[in-house]
Amino acid sequence: ALSGMEQSGIDTGTQQRTIIENAVPEVSEIESLREKVLALETELRTSAVTGLRNQRAFDEDATLGWPEVAAMDMDGLKKLNDAIGHEAADKVLRALGGVLLKSQGDGESVRFYHRSGDEFAARFRDPAQATQFMQELQDRLDSIDVELTVNDKTYVYNGIGLSYGTGQNYEEADARAIEQKQARLASGQ
């Protein structure tokens, strides 16, 4: 007995090859899917506001084994939010993110992360560089002005204050950052 395909004169071998060829994606489709997956993985590990690596990336990068961590807290973000709004605060966060991205270079000796809100972190390959690097960064940020236009009104945000602490883990670094922030506030900075 002949099958329906054989009776109709269709070559079953040709039809099977066509089915198989249609089932296997072309190389360009596979490459396109790989690019999409990579883009999604990057997005998953990147702060949408600052462009820095995010909390997930910070946690994953613990496997780097870099021995020094910095915890950072942007000074005055809540006041800025309350005074002129989230759009202005996001612009200052983006400016801070831009400085941090530029400062980390290729990310082979230091990496910066936007954990959430006004909280940031860094990982350092060489612990001897961490404190000096952070002090120089803090000085540079203190001198940056960010122009903000909200509701047709222009403001200048003078200096991006940043308190930081360093340590062998985030908790240790964060405790030192809190101490520094209290000292900066007490001194009027």
XYZ file of N, CA and C in Angstrom:
567
model
N 0.843 -1.176 0.000
C 0.000 0.000 0.000
C 0.884 1.234 0.000
N 0.524 2.188 -0.822
C 1.264 3.438 -0.944
C 0.666 4.474 0.008
N 1.583 5.283 0.567
C 1.084 6.358 1.432
C 0.469 7.439 0.570
N -0.242 8.377 1.222
C -0.894 9.474 0.510
C 0.100 10.297 -0.294
N 1.304 10.523 0.271
C 2.300 11.337 -0.427
C 2.842 10.576 -1.634
N 3.067 9.265 -1.454
C 3.613 8.498 -2.563
C 2.581 8.381 -3.676
N 1.300 8.267 -3.301
C 0.251 8.168 -4.304
C 0.120 9.458 -5.088
N 0.368 10.604 -4.427
C 0.192 11.874 -5.127
C 1.421 12.249 -5.938
N 2.459 11.441 -5.862
C 3.641 11.701 -6.654
C 4.660 12.600 -5.962
N 4.473 12.935 -4.672
C 5.419 13.779 -3.943
C 6.521 12.878 -3.422
N 7.743 13.297 -3.636
C 8.907 12.552 -3.156
C 9.014 12.751 -1.653
N 8.836 11.683 -0.874
C 8.862 11.803 0.595
C 10.248 12.217 1.090
N 11.301 11.836 0.422
C 12.651 12.249 0.819
C 12.817 13.752 0.684
N 12.317 14.329 -0.389
C 12.404 15.777 -0.601
C 11.578 16.510 0.444
N 10.389 15.998 0.722
C 9.523 16.644 1.711
C 10.154 16.574 3.104
N 10.782 15.458 3.441
C 11.430 15.345 4.751
C 12.606 16.318 4.862
N 13.390 16.444 3.774
C 14.501 17.404 3.798
C 13.975 18.824 3.958
N 12.899 19.168 3.302
C 12.309 20.506 3.410
C 11.855 20.769 4.839
N 11.217 19.805 5.460
C 10.758 19.949 6.844
C 11.958 20.167 7.767
N 13.002 19.385 7.592
C 14.201 19.498 8.432
C 14.876 20.855 8.203
N 15.024 21.269 6.950
C 15.666 22.550 6.648
C 14.889 23.712 7.256
N 13.568 23.625 7.233
C 12.750 24.694 7.806
C 12.803 24.695 9.330
N 13.083 23.556 9.916
C 13.117 23.447 11.376
C 14.431 23.970 11.956
N 15.514 23.935 11.186
C 16.819 24.393 11.666
C 16.987 25.863 11.286
N 17.166 26.727 12.303
C 17.327 28.151 11.987
C 18.610 28.400 11.210
N 18.582 29.411 10.380
C 19.772 29.773 9.624
C 20.780 30.423 10.558
N 22.023 30.438 10.132
C 23.107 30.998 10.939
C 22.797 32.447 11.309
N 22.261 33.226 10.380
C 21.959 34.634 10.666
C 20.881 34.750 11.754
N 19.918 33.830 11.758
C 18.898 33.825 12.811
C 19.505 33.502 14.160
N 20.401 32.532 14.197
C 21.062 32.138 15.444
C 21.904 33.298 15.958
N 22.652 33.947 15.071
C 23.481 35.087 15.474
C 22.607 36.229 15.984
N 21.496 36.467 15.336
C 20.565 37.512 15.777
C 20.019 37.198 17.170
N 19.671 35.946 17.406
C 19.182 35.542 18.731
C 20.266 35.683 19.793
N 21.497 35.322 19.437
C 22.617 35.485 20.378
C 22.790 36.956 20.756
N 22.711 37.841 19.765
C 22.852 39.277 20.022
C 21.729 39.775 20.929
N 20.520 39.286 20.704
C 19.382 39.688 21.543
C 19.556 39.203 22.974
N 20.019 37.973 23.141
C 20.251 37.425 24.486
C 21.340 38.229 25.186
N 22.419 38.548 24.481
C 23.501 39.344 25.062
C 22.993 40.722 25.474
N 22.190 41.343 24.627
C 21.628 42.663 24.946
C 20.736 42.581 26.182
N 19.933 41.529 26.289
C 19.066 41.365 27.459
C 19.881 41.089 28.719
N 20.941 40.286 28.593
C 21.802 40.026 29.751
C 22.493 41.302 30.210
N 22.930 42.130 29.281
C 23.560 43.413 29.622
C 22.538 44.326 30.296
N 21.352 44.409 29.737
C 20.290 45.237 30.318
C 19.943 44.775 31.732
N 19.938 43.485 31.942
C 19.618 42.906 33.245
C 20.634 43.318 34.306
N 21.853 43.613 33.901
C 22.933 43.934 34.835
C 23.333 45.406 34.795
N 22.496 46.256 34.199
C 22.825 47.668 34.032
C 21.714 48.549 34.578
N 22.105 49.607 35.294
C 21.142 50.587 35.792
C 20.617 51.408 34.623
N 19.312 51.485 34.497
C 18.703 52.267 33.422
C 18.940 53.765 33.624
N 19.125 54.197 34.854
C 19.304 55.621 35.134
C 20.737 56.069 34.871
N 21.723 55.329 35.372
C 23.110 55.787 35.320
C 23.956 55.137 34.231
N 23.539 53.989 33.729
C 24.336 53.254 32.759
C 25.439 52.421 33.394
N 25.534 52.461 34.728
C 26.526 51.660 35.447
C 26.012 50.244 35.637
N 26.912 49.347 35.978
C 26.480 48.018 36.402
C 25.561 48.193 37.606
N 24.663 47.251 37.821
C 23.687 47.378 38.906
C 23.986 46.403 40.058
N 23.038 46.323 40.989
C 23.191 45.468 42.164
C 23.433 44.010 41.772
N 22.707 43.517 40.795
C 22.881 42.128 40.338
C 24.321 41.901 39.875
N 24.835 42.846 39.090
C 26.206 42.722 38.598
C 27.201 42.808 39.754
N 26.929 43.678 40.733
C 27.805 43.787 41.903
C 27.888 42.431 42.609
N 26.736 41.819 42.835
C 26.708 40.514 43.502
C 27.436 39.451 42.677
N 27.194 39.426 41.373
C 27.845 38.440 40.505
C 29.355 38.664 40.441
N 29.782 39.924 40.474
C 31.209 40.229 40.363
C 31.991 39.893 41.636
N 31.302 39.441 42.675
C 32.016 38.970 43.868
C 32.962 37.830 43.487
N 32.631 37.109 42.427
C 33.463 35.992 41.972
C 34.789 36.459 41.374
N 34.937 37.767 41.111
C 36.204 38.290 40.605
C 37.324 38.097 41.626
N 36.929 38.091 42.909
C 37.927 37.946 43.955
C 38.706 39.224 44.231
N 38.230 40.376 43.751
C 38.914 41.636 44.006
C 38.752 41.963 45.482
N 39.840 42.256 46.187
C 39.822 42.289 47.652
C 39.297 43.564 48.304
N 39.002 44.605 47.541
C 38.578 45.854 48.180
C 37.273 46.342 47.565
N 36.392 46.822 48.434
C 35.079 47.314 48.029
C 34.931 48.741 48.560
N 34.258 49.580 47.800
C 33.888 50.910 48.284
C 32.367 50.997 48.284
N 31.830 51.585 49.333
C 30.407 51.910 49.393
C 30.317 53.424 49.266
N 29.384 53.903 48.465
C 29.242 55.336 48.230
C 27.785 55.741 48.379
N 27.601 56.936 48.886
C 26.265 57.484 49.062
C 26.285 58.916 48.536
N 25.415 59.202 47.566
C 25.349 60.553 47.022
C 24.674 61.457 48.040
N 25.311 62.541 48.377
C 24.776 63.480 49.354
C 23.688 64.349 48.709
N 22.587 64.545 49.419
C 21.580 65.520 49.011
C 20.566 65.081 47.977
N 20.528 63.814 47.594
C 19.598 63.391 46.545
C 18.146 63.542 46.993
N 17.839 63.177 48.217
C 16.457 63.299 48.710
C 16.006 64.754 48.703
N 16.877 65.653 49.138
C 16.530 67.090 49.134
C 16.264 67.571 47.716
N 17.092 67.130 46.776
C 16.912 67.507 45.377
C 15.583 66.974 44.847
N 15.295 65.703 45.132
C 14.003 65.115 44.734
C 12.839 65.935 45.275
N 12.896 66.238 46.561
C 11.809 66.968 47.210
C 11.687 68.395 46.702
N 12.813 69.049 46.416
C 12.800 70.457 46.023
C 12.370 70.675 44.579
N 12.946 69.922 43.652
C 12.599 70.189 42.250
C 12.209 68.962 41.445
N 12.190 67.790 42.065
C 11.606 66.626 41.416
C 12.584 65.552 40.959
N 11.973 64.418 40.627
C 12.741 63.220 40.244
C 13.491 63.391 38.928
N 12.916 64.146 38.006
C 13.578 64.348 36.713
C 14.939 65.023 36.918
N 14.966 66.028 37.778
C 16.230 66.723 38.066
C 17.198 65.788 38.779
N 16.691 65.049 39.747
C 17.546 64.120 40.485
C 18.120 63.065 39.547
N 17.316 62.569 38.620
C 17.812 61.582 37.655
C 18.901 62.174 36.767
N 18.772 63.448 36.428
C 19.807 64.083 35.604
C 21.127 64.136 36.369
N 21.077 64.450 37.659
C 22.298 64.471 38.473
C 22.855 63.051 38.607
N 21.972 62.062 38.789
C 22.428 60.670 38.853
C 23.101 60.255 37.546
N 22.535 60.687 36.408
C 23.148 60.363 35.110
C 24.527 61.023 34.986
N 24.636 62.266 35.469
C 25.934 62.955 35.436
C 26.947 62.205 36.292
N 26.525 61.789 37.475
C 27.402 61.012 38.353
C 27.787 59.700 37.673
N 26.823 59.022 37.085
C 27.095 57.772 36.372
C 28.107 57.975 35.257
N 27.989 59.078 34.529
C 28.933 59.375 33.453
C 30.352 59.544 33.969
N 30.499 60.252 35.085
C 31.829 60.440 35.675
C 32.397 59.097 36.137
N 31.570 58.285 36.779
C 32.042 56.987 37.269
C 32.416 56.057 36.110
N 31.602 56.050 35.065
C 31.921 55.215 33.896
C 33.260 55.625 33.293
N 33.459 56.921 33.156
C 34.713 57.424 32.587
C 35.885 57.078 33.514
N 35.668 57.189 34.813
C 36.728 56.931 35.790
C 37.166 55.471 35.828
N 36.250 54.563 35.523
C 36.606 53.148 35.610
C 37.336 52.651 34.376
N 37.364 53.444 33.331
C 38.074 53.030 32.115
C 37.540 51.717 31.591
N 38.434 50.766 31.368
C 38.033 49.482 30.799
C 37.473 48.510 31.834
N 37.434 48.921 33.107
C 36.862 48.070 34.151
C 37.767 46.930 34.583
N 39.039 47.010 34.234
C 39.956 45.927 34.588
C 40.651 46.132 35.934
N 40.536 47.339 36.518
C 41.137 47.556 37.840
C 40.134 48.115 38.841
N 39.083 48.752 38.351
C 38.008 49.242 39.205
C 36.699 49.144 38.418
N 35.628 48.806 39.134
C 34.293 48.752 38.531
C 33.321 49.455 39.467
N 32.482 50.307 38.888
C 31.469 51.020 39.660
C 30.090 50.428 39.407
N 29.242 50.541 40.426
C 27.894 49.962 40.387
C 26.901 50.956 40.970
N 25.718 51.031 40.382
C 24.606 51.788 40.956
C 23.696 50.764 41.631
N 23.759 50.734 42.956
C 22.995 49.736 43.704
C 21.511 50.078 43.710
N 21.179 51.310 44.062
C 19.794 51.790 44.021
C 19.770 53.218 44.541
N 18.801 54.002 44.082
C 18.641 55.363 44.582
C 19.948 56.134 44.600
N 20.390 56.509 45.824
C 21.626 57.283 45.964
C 22.805 56.422 46.408
N 22.662 55.105 46.318
C 23.715 54.193 46.774
C 24.490 53.599 45.596
N 25.814 53.683 45.739
C 26.722 53.183 44.716
C 27.772 52.304 45.387
N 28.502 51.559 44.574
C 29.573 50.712 45.097
C 30.667 50.623 44.045
N 31.826 50.150 44.488
C 32.939 49.902 43.567
C 33.686 48.672 44.049
N 34.324 48.009 43.122
C 35.238 46.907 43.440
C 36.602 47.294 42.876
N 37.643 47.036 43.680
C 39.007 47.370 43.282
C 39.859 46.112 43.237
N 40.597 45.968 42.156
C 41.527 44.848 42.027
C 42.691 45.021 43.002
N 43.177 46.274 43.154
C 44.322 46.561 44.021
C 43.846 47.386 45.221
N 43.808 46.794 46.420
C 43.314 47.520 47.586
C 44.141 48.752 47.927
N 45.413 48.785 47.547
C 46.267 49.938 47.843
C 45.815 51.181 47.085
N 45.109 51.007 45.980
C 44.647 52.141 45.175
C 43.285 52.677 45.614
N 42.526 51.902 46.335
C 41.124 52.234 46.585
C 40.925 53.575 47.281
N 41.564 53.796 48.412
C 41.319 55.015 49.181
C 41.756 56.260 48.412
N 42.936 56.227 47.820
C 43.410 57.387 47.060
C 42.502 57.643 45.854
N 42.132 56.598 45.152
C 41.256 56.719 43.990
C 39.939 57.367 44.401
N 39.363 56.885 45.498
C 38.079 57.411 45.957
C 38.199 58.867 46.417
N 39.291 59.241 47.073
C 39.475 60.627 47.506
C 39.583 61.557 46.304
N 40.342 61.139 45.299
C 40.466 61.948 44.082
C 39.121 62.064 43.371
N 38.365 60.980 43.336
C 37.043 60.995 42.722
C 36.119 61.936 43.489
N 36.137 61.859 44.805
C 35.295 62.727 45.634
C 35.636 64.200 45.377
N 36.915 64.524 45.312
C 37.334 65.904 45.043
C 36.844 66.361 43.668
N 36.969 65.501 42.674
C 36.523 65.836 41.311
C 35.009 66.064 41.284
N 34.253 65.200 41.951
C 32.792 65.331 41.969
C 32.345 66.585 42.706
N 33.055 66.948 43.760
C 32.701 68.156 44.520
C 32.784 69.410 43.662
N 33.570 69.369 42.588
C 33.745 70.553 41.752
C 32.885 70.554 40.483
N 32.053 69.548 40.302
C 31.222 69.454 39.097
C 29.908 70.199 39.300
N 29.517 70.971 38.306
C 28.217 71.632 38.312
C 27.332 70.970 37.260
N 26.079 70.732 37.636
C 25.117 70.135 36.707
C 23.979 71.124 36.524
N 23.753 71.531 35.272
C 22.667 72.465 34.976
C 21.369 71.682 34.805
N 20.335 72.146 35.499
C 19.036 71.474 35.476
C 17.960 72.460 35.032
N 17.136 72.048 34.098
C 16.007 72.874 33.693
C 14.736 72.097 33.988
N 13.917 72.679 34.864
C 12.663 72.061 35.252
C 11.575 73.125 35.172
N 10.498 72.821 34.433
C 9.390 73.765 34.265
C 9.890 75.142 33.823
N 10.742 75.143 32.800
C 11.309 76.370 32.229
C 12.130 77.196 33.211
N 12.533 76.599 34.297
C 13.383 77.262 35.277
C 14.716 76.535 35.309
N 15.810 77.292 35.301
C 17.141 76.693 35.283
C 17.774 76.774 36.667
N 18.341 75.652 37.075
C 19.046 75.539 38.349
C 20.445 75.021 38.057
N 21.371 75.306 38.938
C 22.703 74.723 38.839
C 22.960 73.966 40.131
N 23.188 72.679 39.982
C 23.495 71.818 41.120
C 25.007 71.866 41.290
N 25.461 72.555 42.334
C 26.899 72.787 42.541
C 27.540 71.625 43.273
N 28.314 70.864 42.560
C 29.047 69.761 43.162
C 28.167 68.559 43.438
N 28.649 67.409 43.065
C 27.954 66.157 43.374
C 28.651 65.579 44.600
N 28.066 65.838 45.757
C 28.654 65.342 46.998
C 28.540 63.828 47.074
N 29.614 63.212 47.479
C 29.648 61.762 47.569
C 30.429 61.366 48.810
N 29.778 60.655 49.705
C 30.464 60.111 50.878
C 30.806 58.663 50.556
N 31.959 58.216 51.022
C 32.382 56.848 50.702
C 33.124 56.239 51.876
N 33.234 54.946 51.817
C 34.065 54.185 52.741
C 34.583 52.981 51.994
N 35.729 52.466 52.409
C 36.286 51.278 51.766
C 36.465 50.174 52.802
N 36.491 48.953 52.325
C 36.662 47.816 53.213
C 36.787 46.540 52.412
N 36.886 45.441 53.129
C 37.033 44.144 52.475
C 35.698 43.574 52.006
N 34.597 44.162 52.478
C 33.272 43.755 52.009
C 32.355 44.965 52.050
N 31.177 44.829 51.472
C 30.288 45.985 51.360
C 29.845 46.493 52.732
N 29.551 45.613 53.651
C 29.064 46.021 54.965
C 30.109 46.866 55.695
N 31.350 46.449 55.654
C 32.444 47.196 56.276
C 32.611 48.564 55.596
N 32.593 48.563 54.276
C 32.738 49.815 53.524
C 31.562 50.745 53.793
N 30.352 50.202 53.865
C 29.165 51.021 54.096
C 29.199 51.673 55.479
N 29.658 50.946 56.484
C 29.766 51.525 57.837
C 30.724 52.718 57.810
N 31.809 52.607 57.065
C 32.768 53.716 56.953
C 32.181 54.871 56.138
N 31.373 54.556 55.137
C 30.725 55.604 54.338
C 29.749 56.403 55.207
N 29.025 55.719 56.069
C 28.086 56.399 56.970
C 28.850 57.331 57.908
N 29.969 56.865 58.428
C 30.798 57.710 59.296
C 31.271 58.946 58.542
N 31.728 58.756 57.301
C 32.213 59.886 56.525
C 31.081 60.862 56.213
N 29.904 60.328 55.891
C 28.766 61.198 55.573
C 28.416 62.050 56.792
N 28.391 61.456 57.967
C 28.089 62.207 59.186
C 29.135 63.294 59.412
N 30.391 62.990 59.186
C 31.457 63.977 59.353
C 31.325 65.102 58.322
N 30.996 64.762 57.078
C 30.816 65.779 56.016
C 29.637 66.685 56.366
N 28.541 66.095 56.829
C 27.378 66.911 57.198
C 27.699 67.816 58.385
N 28.416 67.275 59.353
C 28.775 68.060 60.549
C 29.682 69.248 60.177
N 30.515 69.079 59.133
C 31.421 70.142 58.726
C 30.795 71.092 57.709
N 29.544 70.827 57.330
C 28.849 71.708 56.402
C 29.070 71.401 54.940
N 29.658 70.288 54.612
C 29.889 69.936 53.203
C 28.657 69.359 52.560
